[in-house]
GROMACS .gro file of C-alpha atoms in nm:
model
  353
    1MET     CA    1  -0.633   1.932   2.404
    2ARG     CA    2  -0.568   1.601   2.280
    3VAL     CA    3  -0.784   1.480   1.978
    4LEU     CA    4  -0.832   1.141   1.829
    5VAL     CA    5  -0.948   1.145   1.474
    6THR     CA    6  -1.075   0.826   1.321
    7GLY     CA    7  -1.032   0.794   0.965
    8ALA     CA    8  -0.758   1.029   0.999
    9ALA     CA    9  -0.575   0.925   0.665
   10GLY     CA   10  -0.880   0.972   0.461
   11PHE     CA   11  -1.016   1.282   0.243
   12ILE     CA   12  -1.175   1.459   0.512
   13GLY     CA   13  -0.993   1.332   0.822
   14SER     CA   14  -0.648   1.425   0.683
   15HIS     CA   15  -0.775   1.803   0.642
   16ILE     CA   16  -0.917   1.781   1.007
   17VAL     CA   17  -0.575   1.685   1.134
   18THR     CA   18  -0.425   1.973   0.955
   19ALA     CA   19  -0.686   2.217   1.086
   20LEU     CA   20  -0.672   2.083   1.465
   21LEU     CA   21  -0.277   2.094   1.443
   22ALA     CA   22  -0.316   2.440   1.327
   23ALA     CA   23  -0.573   2.552   1.619
   24GLY     CA   24  -0.304   2.442   1.863
   25HIS     CA   25  -0.431   2.079   1.951
   26GLU     CA   26  -0.242   1.750   1.977
   27VAL     CA   27  -0.366   1.494   1.725
   28ALA     CA   28  -0.361   1.128   1.741
   29ALA     CA   29  -0.455   0.932   1.428
   30PHE     CA   30  -0.669   0.623   1.407
   31ASP     CA   31  -0.723   0.452   1.024
   32ALA     CA   32  -0.769   0.112   0.900
   33LEU     CA   33  -0.608   0.201   0.571
   34LEU     CA   34  -0.841  -0.059   0.375
   35PRO     CA   35  -0.731  -0.111   0.054
   36ALA     CA   36  -1.076  -0.039  -0.092
   37VAL     CA   37  -1.044   0.322   0.031
   38HIS     CA   38  -0.666   0.361   0.018
   39PRO     CA   39  -0.506   0.163  -0.279
   40ASP     CA   40  -0.183   0.343  -0.186
   41PRO     CA   41  -0.142   0.294   0.202
   42ALA     CA   42   0.191   0.455   0.178
   43ALA     CA   43   0.060   0.764   0.023
   44ALA     CA   44  -0.217   0.774   0.288
   45ARG     CA   45   0.020   0.739   0.561
   46ALA     CA   46   0.222   1.037   0.410
   47ARG     CA   47  -0.091   1.267   0.464
   48LEU     CA   48  -0.020   1.269   0.817
   49PRO     CA   49   0.277   1.473   0.967
   50ALA     CA   50   0.533   1.263   1.114
   51ALA     CA   51   0.457   1.409   1.454
   52VAL     CA   52   0.104   1.249   1.445
   53PRO     CA   53   0.114   0.903   1.582
   54LEU     CA   54  -0.094   0.650   1.372
   55THR     CA   55  -0.300   0.331   1.527
   56GLU     CA   56  -0.340   0.118   1.223
   57ALA     CA   57  -0.668  -0.069   1.298
   58ASP     CA   58  -1.048  -0.116   1.238
   59VAL     CA   59  -1.255   0.101   1.469
   60ARG     CA   60  -1.469  -0.229   1.530
   61ASN     CA   61  -1.158  -0.377   1.727
   62PRO     CA   62  -1.221  -0.288   2.081
   63GLU     CA   63  -0.877  -0.350   2.222
   64ALA     CA   64  -0.747  -0.116   1.946
   65VAL     CA   65  -0.984   0.157   2.034
   66ALA     CA   66  -0.932   0.144   2.419
   67LYS     CA   67  -0.568   0.173   2.374
   68ALA     CA   68  -0.578   0.469   2.141
   69LEU     CA   69  -0.834   0.632   2.364
   70VAL     CA   70  -0.565   0.658   2.647
   71GLY     CA   71  -0.477   1.014   2.732
   72ILE     CA   72  -0.737   1.167   2.480
   73ASP     CA   73  -0.976   1.454   2.584
   74ALA     CA   74  -1.220   1.430   2.279
   75VAL     CA   75  -1.261   1.243   1.919
   76CYS     CA   76  -1.338   1.346   1.591
   77HIS     CA   77  -1.512   1.036   1.440
   78GLN     CA   78  -1.495   1.035   1.055
   79ALA     CA   79  -1.435   0.654   1.000
   80ALA     CA   80  -1.718   0.523   0.808
   81MET     CA   81  -1.819   0.322   0.462
   82VAL     CA   82  -1.954   0.593   0.230
   83GLY     CA   83  -2.160   0.574  -0.093
   84LEU     CA   84  -2.522   0.499  -0.155
   85GLY     CA   85  -2.567   0.156  -0.070
   86VAL     CA   86  -2.857   0.123  -0.282
   87ASP     CA   87  -2.882  -0.252  -0.285
   88LEU     CA   88  -2.993  -0.438   0.041
   89ASP     CA   89  -2.737  -0.694   0.013
   90ASP     CA   90  -2.484  -0.375   0.102
   91ALA     CA   91  -2.676  -0.358   0.448
   92PRO     CA   92  -2.469  -0.599   0.667
   93LEU     CA   93  -2.148  -0.422   0.523
   94TYR     CA   94  -2.258  -0.055   0.588
   95ALA     CA   95  -2.402  -0.124   0.906
   96GLY     CA   96  -2.110  -0.336   1.017
   97CYS     CA   97  -1.856  -0.036   0.951
   98ASN     CA   98  -2.050   0.270   1.042
   99ASP     CA   99  -2.304   0.169   1.323
  100LEU     CA  100  -2.122  -0.146   1.464
  101GLY     CA  101  -1.767   0.059   1.471
  102THR     CA  102  -1.967   0.400   1.604
  103ALA     CA  103  -2.102   0.145   1.898
  104VAL     CA  104  -1.766   0.004   1.981
  105LEU     CA  105  -1.603   0.355   1.972
  106LEU     CA  106  -1.852   0.482   2.217
  107SER     CA  107  -1.852   0.194   2.440
  108ALA     CA  108  -1.487   0.258   2.469
  109MET     CA  109  -1.522   0.633   2.522
  110ALA     CA  110  -1.775   0.569   2.806
  111ARG     CA  111  -1.509   0.333   2.977
  112SER     CA  112  -1.237   0.567   2.934
  113GLY     CA  113  -1.431   0.896   3.032
  114VAL     CA  114  -1.366   1.068   2.730
  115ARG     CA  115  -1.695   1.279   2.691
  116ARG     CA  116  -1.659   1.505   2.397
  117LEU     CA  117  -1.757   1.370   2.035
  118VAL     CA  118  -1.762   1.530   1.697
  119LEU     CA  119  -1.939   1.301   1.477
  120ALA     CA  120  -1.932   1.294   1.079
  121SER     CA  121  -2.295   1.282   0.986
  122SER     CA  122  -2.438   1.356   0.642
  123MET     CA  123  -2.700   1.564   0.461
  124VAL     CA  124  -2.824   1.221   0.363
  125VAL     CA  125  -3.022   1.157   0.666
  126TYR     CA  126  -3.278   1.411   0.546
  127GLY     CA  127  -3.382   1.210   0.240
  128GLU     CA  128  -3.507   1.478   0.004
  129GLY     CA  129  -3.445   1.811   0.098
  130ARG     CA  130  -3.719   2.118   0.189
  131TYR     CA  131  -3.984   2.171  -0.053
  132ASP     CA  132  -4.284   2.398  -0.097
  133CYS     CA  133  -4.607   2.386  -0.297
  134PRO     CA  134  -4.698   2.699  -0.456
  135ARG     CA  135  -5.063   2.649  -0.344
  136HIS     CA  136  -5.024   2.449  -0.014
  137GLY     CA  137  -4.700   2.566   0.149
  138ARG     CA  138  -4.441   2.330   0.294
  139ALA     CA  139  -4.495   1.997   0.148
  140PRO     CA  140  -4.334   1.653   0.181
  141ALA     CA  141  -4.138   1.494  -0.113
  142ALA     CA  142  -4.244   1.122  -0.152
  143PRO     CA  143  -3.974   0.902  -0.292
  144ARG     CA  144  -3.938   0.903  -0.653
  145GLN     CA  145  -4.082   0.608  -0.843
  146GLU     CA  146  -3.885   0.444  -1.101
  147ALA     CA  147  -4.168   0.467  -1.338
  148ASP     CA  148  -4.151   0.847  -1.314
  149LEU     CA  149  -3.754   0.847  -1.344
  150VAL     CA  150  -3.775   0.634  -1.647
  151ALA     CA  151  -4.005   0.894  -1.829
  152GLY     CA  152  -3.752   1.181  -1.731
  153ARG     CA  153  -3.995   1.316  -1.456
  154PHE     CA  154  -3.726   1.403  -1.202
  155GLU     CA  155  -3.907   1.673  -0.992
  156PRO     CA  156  -4.096   1.597  -0.698
  157ARG     CA  157  -4.465   1.688  -0.708
  158CYS     CA  158  -4.706   1.806  -0.412
  159PRO     CA  159  -4.905   1.508  -0.295
  160GLU     CA  160  -5.219   1.715  -0.277
  161CYS     CA  161  -5.246   1.890  -0.602
  162GLY     CA  162  -4.963   1.744  -0.808
  163GLU     CA  163  -4.783   2.079  -0.860
  164GLN     CA  164  -4.430   2.063  -0.918
  165LEU     CA  165  -4.258   2.145  -0.564
  166VAL     CA  166  -4.032   2.437  -0.524
  167PRO     CA  167  -3.677   2.316  -0.347
  168GLY     CA  168  -3.552   2.534  -0.058
  169LEU     CA  169  -3.269   2.521   0.209
  170VAL     CA  170  -3.340   2.246   0.470
  171GLU     CA  171  -3.265   2.316   0.829
  172GLU     CA  172  -3.167   2.100   1.107
  173THR     CA  173  -3.527   2.087   1.250
  174ALA     CA  174  -3.624   1.906   0.951
  175ALA     CA  175  -3.767   1.536   0.985
  176ILE     CA  176  -3.473   1.235   0.939
  177ASP     CA  177  -3.590   1.025   0.628
  178PRO     CA  178  -3.304   0.828   0.517
  179ARG     CA  179  -3.388   0.668   0.169
  180ASN     CA  180  -3.085   0.435   0.114
  181VAL     CA  181  -2.853   0.199   0.316
  182TYR     CA  182  -2.590   0.445   0.357
  183ALA     CA  183  -2.838   0.718   0.477
  184ALA     CA  184  -2.990   0.484   0.731
  185THR     CA  185  -2.673   0.386   0.896
  186LYS     CA  186  -2.579   0.783   0.925
  187ALA     CA  187  -2.895   0.818   1.089
  188ALA     CA  188  -2.824   0.524   1.338
  189GLN     CA  189  -2.492   0.705   1.418
  190GLU     CA  190  -2.640   1.008   1.524
  191PHE     CA  191  -2.900   0.812   1.731
  192LEU     CA  192  -2.625   0.605   1.913
  193ALA     CA  193  -2.418   0.895   1.971
  194SER     CA  194  -2.740   1.094   2.130
  195ALA     CA  195  -2.794   0.780   2.350
  196TRP     CA  196  -2.428   0.770   2.473
  197ALA     CA  197  -2.453   1.149   2.555
  198ARG     CA  198  -2.777   1.102   2.739
  199ALA     CA  199  -2.638   0.797   2.945
  200GLY     CA  200  -2.287   0.933   3.007
  201GLY     CA  201  -2.291   1.284   3.047
  202GLY     CA  202  -2.127   1.317   2.703
  203THR     CA  203  -2.138   1.612   2.456
  204VAL     CA  204  -2.212   1.542   2.068
  205ALA     CA  205  -2.200   1.793   1.775
  206ALA     CA  206  -2.314   1.586   1.454
  207LEU     CA  207  -2.195   1.772   1.158
  208ARG     CA  208  -2.426   1.669   0.852
  209TYR     CA  209  -2.179   1.716   0.568
  210HIS     CA  210  -2.324   1.823   0.242
  211ASN     CA  211  -2.141   1.747  -0.075
  212VAL     CA  212  -1.766   1.770   0.015
  213TYR     CA  213  -1.503   1.836  -0.256
  214GLY     CA  214  -1.141   1.928  -0.279
  215PRO     CA  215  -0.794   1.803  -0.276
  216ARG     CA  216  -0.726   1.452  -0.161
  217MET     CA  217  -1.087   1.338  -0.260
  218PRO     CA  218  -1.092   0.975  -0.367
  219ARG     CA  219  -1.090   0.903  -0.705
  220ASP     CA  220  -1.108   0.582  -0.943
  221THR     CA  221  -1.272   0.391  -0.627
  222PRO     CA  222  -1.613   0.281  -0.539
  223TYR     CA  223  -1.592   0.584  -0.280
  224ALA     CA  224  -1.525   0.852  -0.510
  225GLY     CA  225  -1.778   1.145  -0.516
  226VAL     CA  226  -1.950   1.310  -0.808
  227ALA     CA  227  -1.680   1.569  -0.848
  228ALA     CA  228  -1.418   1.299  -0.856
  229ILE     CA  229  -1.612   1.131  -1.098
  230PHE     CA  230  -1.625   1.410  -1.326
  231ARG     CA  231  -1.259   1.516  -1.264
  232SER     CA  232  -1.159   1.157  -1.343
  233ALA     CA  233  -1.372   1.147  -1.677
  234LEU     CA  234  -1.200   1.490  -1.780
  235ALA     CA  235  -0.840   1.372  -1.694
  236ALA     CA  236  -0.900   1.088  -1.966
  237GLY     CA  237  -1.049   1.321  -2.219
  238ARG     CA  238  -1.398   1.214  -2.198
  239ALA     CA  239  -1.709   1.456  -2.117
  240PRO     CA  240  -1.850   1.411  -1.764
  241LEU     CA  241  -2.182   1.197  -1.757
  242VAL     CA  242  -2.449   1.389  -1.582
  243PHE     CA  243  -2.742   1.175  -1.450
  244GLU     CA  244  -3.095   1.284  -1.486
  245ASP     CA  245  -3.092   1.624  -1.679
  246GLY     CA  246  -2.831   1.777  -1.437
  247GLY     CA  247  -3.070   1.976  -1.267
  248GLN     CA  248  -3.010   1.834  -0.938
  249ARG     CA  249  -2.941   2.078  -0.651
  250ARG     CA  250  -2.659   2.018  -0.397
  251ASP     CA  251  -2.474   2.231  -0.162
  252PHE     CA  252  -2.110   2.162  -0.256
  253VAL     CA  253  -1.868   2.280   0.037
  254HIS     CA  254  -1.485   2.279   0.026
  255VAL     CA  255  -1.295   2.008   0.247
  256ARG     CA  256  -1.119   2.291   0.428
  257ASP     CA  257  -1.404   2.469   0.522
  258VAL     CA  258  -1.536   2.131   0.664
  259ALA     CA  259  -1.210   2.092   0.869
  260THR     CA  260  -1.287   2.450   1.022
  261ALA     CA  261  -1.632   2.348   1.122
  262ASN     CA  262  -1.479   2.035   1.296
  263VAL     CA  263  -1.257   2.265   1.523
  264ALA     CA  264  -1.519   2.485   1.577
  265ALA     CA  265  -1.756   2.183   1.695
  266LEU     CA  266  -1.488   2.072   1.897
  267ASP     CA  267  -1.506   2.401   2.090
  268TRP     CA  268  -1.875   2.375   2.113
  269THR     CA  269  -1.845   2.013   2.298
  270GLY     CA  270  -1.638   2.192   2.584
  271ALA     CA  271  -1.909   2.443   2.630
  272ALA     CA  272  -2.215   2.257   2.597
  273PRO     CA  273  -2.395   2.097   2.909
  274PRO     CA  274  -2.360   1.711   2.979
  275GLY     CA  275  -2.594   1.514   2.773
  276ALA     CA  276  -2.609   1.761   2.498
  277PHE     CA  277  -2.644   1.647   2.135
  278ARG     CA  278  -2.680   1.903   1.840
  279ALA     CA  279  -2.679   1.853   1.476
  280PHE     CA  280  -2.509   2.136   1.246
  281ASN     CA  281  -2.542   2.145   0.866
  282VAL     CA  282  -2.188   2.189   0.711
  283GLY     CA  283  -2.271   2.360   0.366
  284SER     CA  284  -2.199   2.663   0.184
  285GLY     CA  285  -2.528   2.777   0.194
  286THR     CA  286  -2.527   2.849  -0.166
  287PRO     CA  287  -2.727   2.576  -0.395
  288ARG     CA  288  -2.541   2.445  -0.722
  289THR     CA  289  -2.673   2.186  -0.971
  290VAL     CA  290  -2.496   1.912  -1.055
  291GLY     CA  291  -2.473   2.028  -1.415
  292GLU     CA  292  -2.310   2.348  -1.290
  293LEU     CA  293  -2.024   2.135  -1.112
  294ALA     CA  294  -1.966   1.951  -1.428
  295ALA     CA  295  -1.944   2.256  -1.628
  296GLY     CA  296  -1.731   2.414  -1.409
  297LEU     CA  297  -1.471   2.143  -1.380
  298ALA     CA  298  -1.484   2.119  -1.764
  299ALA     CA  299  -1.409   2.480  -1.808
  300ALA     CA  300  -1.124   2.475  -1.554
  301VAL     CA  301  -0.937   2.216  -1.748
  302GLY     CA  302  -1.060   2.294  -2.081
  303GLY     CA  303  -1.207   1.949  -2.159
  304PRO     CA  304  -1.496   1.849  -2.343
  305ALA     CA  305  -1.850   1.985  -2.237
  306PRO     CA  306  -2.075   1.745  -2.014
  307ARG     CA  307  -2.312   1.529  -2.150
  308ARG     CA  308  -2.674   1.448  -1.970
  309THR     CA  309  -2.736   1.089  -1.994
  310GLY     CA  310  -3.092   1.080  -1.839
  311GLN     CA  311  -2.974   0.791  -1.632
  312TYR     CA  312  -3.077   0.779  -1.262
  313ARG     CA  313  -2.977   0.588  -0.941
  314LEU     CA  314  -3.280   0.428  -0.735
  315GLY     CA  315  -3.267   0.581  -0.378
  316ASP     CA  316  -3.083   0.907  -0.491
  317VAL     CA  317  -3.264   1.222  -0.401
  318ARG     CA  318  -3.362   1.499  -0.631
  319HIS     CA  319  -3.280   1.808  -0.423
  320VAL     CA  320  -3.095   1.840  -0.105
  321THR     CA  321  -2.919   2.201  -0.024
  322ALA     CA  322  -2.832   2.339   0.332
  323SER     CA  323  -2.915   2.611   0.533
  324ASN     CA  324  -2.597   2.684   0.733
  325GLN     CA  325  -2.709   2.953   0.985
  326ARG     CA  326  -2.710   2.736   1.286
  327LEU     CA  327  -2.353   2.665   1.233
  328ARG     CA  328  -2.274   3.036   1.153
  329GLN     CA  329  -2.460   3.160   1.469
  330GLU     CA  330  -2.411   2.922   1.720
  331LEU     CA  331  -2.026   2.811   1.638
  332GLY     CA  332  -1.904   3.144   1.474
  333TRP     CA  333  -1.794   2.983   1.143
  334SER     CA  334  -1.835   3.064   0.807
  335PRO     CA  335  -1.704   2.921   0.469
  336ALA     CA  336  -1.386   3.063   0.347
  337VAL     CA  337  -1.323   2.901  -0.002
  338ALA     CA  338  -1.539   3.028  -0.280
  339PHE     CA  339  -1.684   2.783  -0.514
  340ALA     CA  340  -1.501   2.906  -0.834
  341ASP     CA  341  -1.176   2.895  -0.639
  342GLY     CA  342  -1.235   2.562  -0.515
  343LEU     CA  343  -1.307   2.421  -0.821
  344TRP     CA  344  -1.002   2.573  -0.996
  345GLU     CA  345  -0.797   2.404  -0.727
  346PHE     CA  346  -0.969   2.086  -0.733
  347ALA     CA  347  -0.935   2.070  -1.129
  348GLU     CA  348  -0.562   2.155  -1.099
  349SER     CA  349  -0.482   1.906  -0.834
  350GLY     CA  350  -0.648   1.616  -0.983
  351GLY     CA  351  -0.788   1.520  -0.652
  352GLY     CA  352  -0.473   1.449  -0.515
  353ARG     CA  353  -0.222   1.662  -0.289
   0.00000   0.00000   0.00000
């Protein structure tokens, strides 16, 4: 099968290219190589094998997208602007990159007859994760108030009794509740893809990535994730600065496991009935705290212990961790990289390689 990977030179996209080639697929790459994401375009291009053709263009360019889709059987759509996008001033840029870009791609796919799509979505579409109240059972978590965050009250509480809620694993059946601009654009991408599938008989696997880390993770850019931020601090001899109290629960999943999930999802799109849309959580299934991540990286490099700052970011959520049972059961996928092993590799690579 010939697969077009958008955002192919990026952190996740480049690993997907490798995994697709290893699975026997032909790959074509598409990436704008934006300076904000790729300060060294030559290094970004070097991530891709010489045999993989690269279209260097913006996914919002209809002519470039249409040309890149010639002879393509399926698309792995990774191109997106990432980060919280907390400030509403960010909304036009995020919506332009993520939602307009996806709409242009889907329109071109409809015209060209490409009917199989693996969409990079995100756990941020859920907002807060799953919570249970010891007295009232399953309970929604309201958006956190700045007054509580300032006072160091980070844990969500039951709206009925005020008891502290107990976090659990969120499943794909949970309601979508995006709580920042970036999250809203990822939810919109899912809705656009679902509408495309229904209208044209396509199939979509939407992969809701949890906290991805590993080699080639961006560092020292606005798009660096928390693992890369901690790693950069340690490389400079500084203690990692952990927001809130470090107790935020996340699911840290290695990028190579994300890549193999894309390969499995691509197979699913070929077997699914026309018009099918299915979301899959891509996570390790094992919750870790942000504090654990910082401590693990510090130990791996022999650096200073993390420092908890009590700082916070409006629009961020307290806990969101994945149930990966749907991905395991329906796609036959399982994570292969242990957390400790992945941290050591990431620490030693410095986020490069």
